[in-house]
Amino acid sequence: MKLSELKFNQIATVKAVHGEELSLKLFEMGLLPGEEVELENIAPFGDPIAIRVGEYKMCLRLSDANCIDINVK
Amino acid sequence: MKQEITVALAGNPNSGKTSLFNALTGLNHKVSNFPGTTVEKKIGYSKLNAETRAQIIDLPGTYSLYPKSADELVTYDILRNKAETNFPDLVLFIADASNLKRNLLLLTQVADLGVPVILALNMVDLAERKGVFYELDILAKELGIPVVSINARNKEGISKIKNLLLDESKHKKVTYFNINQVDQNLLNEIGEITDKKNPYAALQYAINAGVYLNNKAKQINAAFEKYNFNPKQFQELEILQRYKVIDEAVRLSRRQKTNHVIKNITQKADVILTHRIWGLVIFLSLLFLVFQAIFSWSAYPMDLVEMGFAWLSETIEKSLPDGVLNDLLVHGVVAGLSGVIIFLPQIIILFAFIAVLEDVGYMARVGFIMDRIMRPFGMNGKSIVPLISGMACAVPSIMASRSIENKKERLITILVTPLMSCSARLPVYTLLIGMLVPETAKWGPFNVHGVVLMAMYLLGFIAALASAAVFKLFVKTKGSAYFIMELPGYKLPVWNNLLITLYEKGSAFVVGAGKIIVAVSVILWAFASFGPRGNMRAIDQKYATLAMSADATVSSEELAAQKSAERLQASYAGEFGKWIEPAIKPLGFDWKMGIALLTSLAAREVFVGTMSTIYSVGGGAEGDDLNTIKQKMMAEKNEKGEPLYSIATILSLMVFYAFAMQCMSTLSIVKAETKSWKWPIVQFVYMTALAYVSSLIVFNIFS
Ligand SMILES: Nc1nc2c(ncn2[C@@H]2O[C@H](COP(=O)(O)OP(=O)(O)OP(=O)(O)O)[C@@H](O)[C@H]2O)c(=O)[nH]1
Ligand SMILES: [Mg+2]
């Protein structure tokens, strides 16, 4: 499943991030394989989304969330 | 121990570096609850004990030593170069304890550059609220460096830090990443090209050089190819290995009191504040509130300032002998100053609102809400911060755009930010709106002035978006665009700091605008009072004979007023105004406005000061307060005997000030940030053209 498909109240772990540049940026921001993620908010126009990554909150666009494979717990 | 040591503050964005910097140095640099507040290095000094002081360098926050944006590059440039004069003897690393793992990634990279590092665990209060705390001695042992816990916001733990800075025996160099997994020959070659002894620092510099620094990029790429080295793959491996070390250190030292994640206040608030409908409604209502407040809260303090100046000008007029000096002070300086200083309360209210929104953590949410709207215009959610703080002043806002990663989006943001109405336009708008709508006008509970003012600000925003859409077609730079941003937890503002900041901004406005206005007023007064000798003398003679033959229909006061008006027209300023008049006549402006347009190039708010000076010199004048300027302007007739300030002219003037590029400081910061003359010139031309054409259209529609 993709991160962009995650629903509220589902907790998932990151499996892989596709795209070299994107994966580097996200790894540096702590979003890396094995980390726990959870959907927290969706912006007014349905995009971007805010997620909890480990212990903090960040936002990203759906198109980028679409490059992140996750496993729902 | 040395008499002075250099200490750099490094850490992730929003981890509290500047808070600590202020606590150590006693300075008051900008702190706000937004990742990317500091965008340039700042230096201060801290006395450690009787003999030793530390030079403290505050740096922009960064997530890694592979910079992705201009502010991160500032930090990297200081840390990478041992020859740099500001290269630190020691890095004081500030980590957010409520999110330690991610913070430590950068720490391990910095340590691997070969600088001693000390870890300050900040925001322990926030971690505690989540039920998390760390055994400091275990963490210190695992990381191999000294660790202290502090609260930078409350200035707790500062003496612990000072003691550590003094204790040289604790400044240790450690390494976390084993660079020897990389081909030794490649490392040797890279070491030679980059002239760095530390192989990790060399490789990192080489990787960044290809992307950013451009020098020697060719040689480096050739070396990478020769050894079949993929920098991206290497970085990925590096990050994952570092996290392994970090995971272990965190696992061993971390204690969690409660086991489940409690949904905190931030999450509850965000459900509403970023809600599909309520999020937008709240954002717009907040803006509306700001503009209402600017008018309703400022009325009383503005009256006070006005009374103060009226008293001042009367006192000067009475106590100095009649003559040039008296005239200069009253009609030149005081008239100009009072015209502008009177707006201080409004400007403070605007600054206060923006500062509170930043301090609370709301600005990041505005970025989140607006990203989708900004995207088609070649900008991203992060652009909203420069745009909104551009309502105060474009100069720091343009610097704030450094945190935008994508070069094209950053450039577009820089180009359109000055279209946002800044506080310098506030006096102009207030004066002109006052001529359009009576002060007491209300729409239901709302102040009409506030509504019109908000419309002007929205107009600026729409123009900014529209221009961005055009620039998007022309600006060619590549690079992927993403919008990945930390959303920090909500916090209460630090009221004390807020007051100090407002005081500083307020005095900066009074002193800065004051200096310009005094200078411009003096010059303007001179140019408006003197003119080509012959012309002036002719007028004097004409009125002298008129006064002799005075018939009963014209009072001597009226004669004096007519004489002043004629002298003004004949003065140098008047000549200039007449010279430029043909160009601005189609916009509905007369020669007096022409003079004000020219002086506005010193600063927009000078418009109001200039008008007061001109009408004071030219009008025979008694009081100098705004209402009389307003009344004098409204009484002005054009050659057909209609009011000069018709609705069409007022609107045209407002639109002109909304769009025209009249700010030298903005142009010079754009030059500095884009490192070329091209963009400030483009900006000047496009904004001035936009102003001219829009005013022309508005004037013709309404007249
Ligand atoms: N609760 C709490 N808040 C803190 C602490 N230290 C700093 N803050 C707050 O954290 C926010 C960020 O502080 P700054 O000092 O601006 O952070 P910075 O690291 O300089 O941020 P950048 O310049 O963006 O990299 C502000 O709202 C501070 O008031 C702390 O120990 N506890
Ligand atoms: Mg800072």
Short mmCIF file of C-alpha atoms in Angstrom, two decimals, chain A residues 20-30 32-33 35 38 40-45 47-50 52 55-61 64, chain B residues 63-64 68 98-102 130 232 235-236 240 243 254 263 267 270 274 276 368 371-373 375 380 405 480 482-487:
data_model
loop_
_atom_site.label_atom_id
_atom_site.label_comp_id
_atom_site.label_asym_id
_atom_site.label_seq_id
_atom_site.Cartn_x
_atom_site.Cartn_y
_atom_site.Cartn_z
CA GLU A 20 16.54 9.06 -5.26
CA GLU A 21 16.23 12.69 -4.35
CA LEU A 22 12.96 12.25 -2.50
CA SER A 23 14.22 9.28 -0.51
CA LEU A 24 17.32 11.18 0.61
CA LYS A 25 15.28 14.14 1.78
CA LEU A 26 12.79 11.90 3.58
CA PHE A 27 15.48 9.73 5.17
CA GLU A 28 17.16 12.84 6.52
CA MET A 29 13.80 13.90 7.91
CA GLY A 30 13.51 10.59 9.72
CA LEU A 32 12.87 5.74 6.63
CA PRO A 33 12.11 2.07 6.37
CA GLU A 35 9.56 4.01 10.96
CA GLU A 38 0.08 7.81 10.88
CA GLU A 40 -3.10 13.23 11.01
CA ASN A 41 -4.63 15.90 8.75
CA ILE A 42 -5.64 16.53 5.17
CA ALA A 43 -5.35 20.08 3.86
CA PRO A 44 -8.51 21.88 2.65
CA PHE A 45 -8.07 20.96 -1.00
CA ASP A 47 -3.58 17.84 -0.68
CA PRO A 48 -1.01 18.02 0.99
CA ILE A 49 -1.36 15.72 3.99
CA ALA A 50 0.09 15.92 7.49
CA ARG A 52 3.08 11.69 12.24
CA GLU A 55 7.71 11.34 17.26
CA TYR A 56 6.92 14.39 15.17
CA LYS A 57 4.56 15.82 12.63
CA MET A 58 5.36 16.76 9.06
CA CYS A 59 3.54 17.42 5.84
CA LEU A 60 4.08 16.33 2.27
CA ARG A 61 2.25 16.34 -1.03
CA ASP A 64 5.30 12.36 -2.92
CA TYR B 63 18.59 18.47 8.64
CA SER B 64 21.89 17.28 7.25
CA LYS B 68 19.02 21.37 0.11
CA SER B 98 10.89 15.42 22.04
CA ASN B 99 12.16 14.10 18.71
CA LEU B 100 15.68 12.98 19.44
CA LYS B 101 16.37 10.36 16.77
CA ARG B 102 16.02 12.61 13.77
CA LYS B 130 4.89 12.89 26.17
CA LYS B 232 23.20 9.19 -4.03
CA GLN B 235 24.36 9.05 0.97
CA GLU B 236 21.54 6.62 1.44
CA LEU B 240 20.92 4.32 7.21
CA TYR B 243 20.53 5.76 12.14
CA ARG B 254 15.30 6.49 26.55
CA LYS B 263 -3.16 12.77 21.24
CA GLN B 267 -3.36 17.40 17.15
CA ASP B 270 -5.02 21.00 13.98
CA THR B 274 -6.44 22.74 9.09
CA ARG B 276 -11.36 21.42 5.02
CA PHE B 368 0.13 23.63 4.80
CA ASP B 371 0.34 24.86 -0.64
CA ARG B 372 -2.30 23.59 -3.06
CA ILE B 373 -3.30 27.14 -3.96
CA ARG B 375 1.33 25.38 -6.66
CA ASN B 380 4.86 26.32 -2.72
CA GLU B 405 14.48 24.44 -1.61
CA SER B 480 12.38 18.80 -8.34
CA TYR B 482 8.46 19.06 -3.12
CA PHE B 483 6.79 20.46 -0.06
CA ILE B 484 8.14 18.56 2.90
CA MET B 485 8.01 20.54 6.09
CA GLU B 486 7.96 19.91 9.80
CA LEU B 487 4.80 21.13 11.54
#
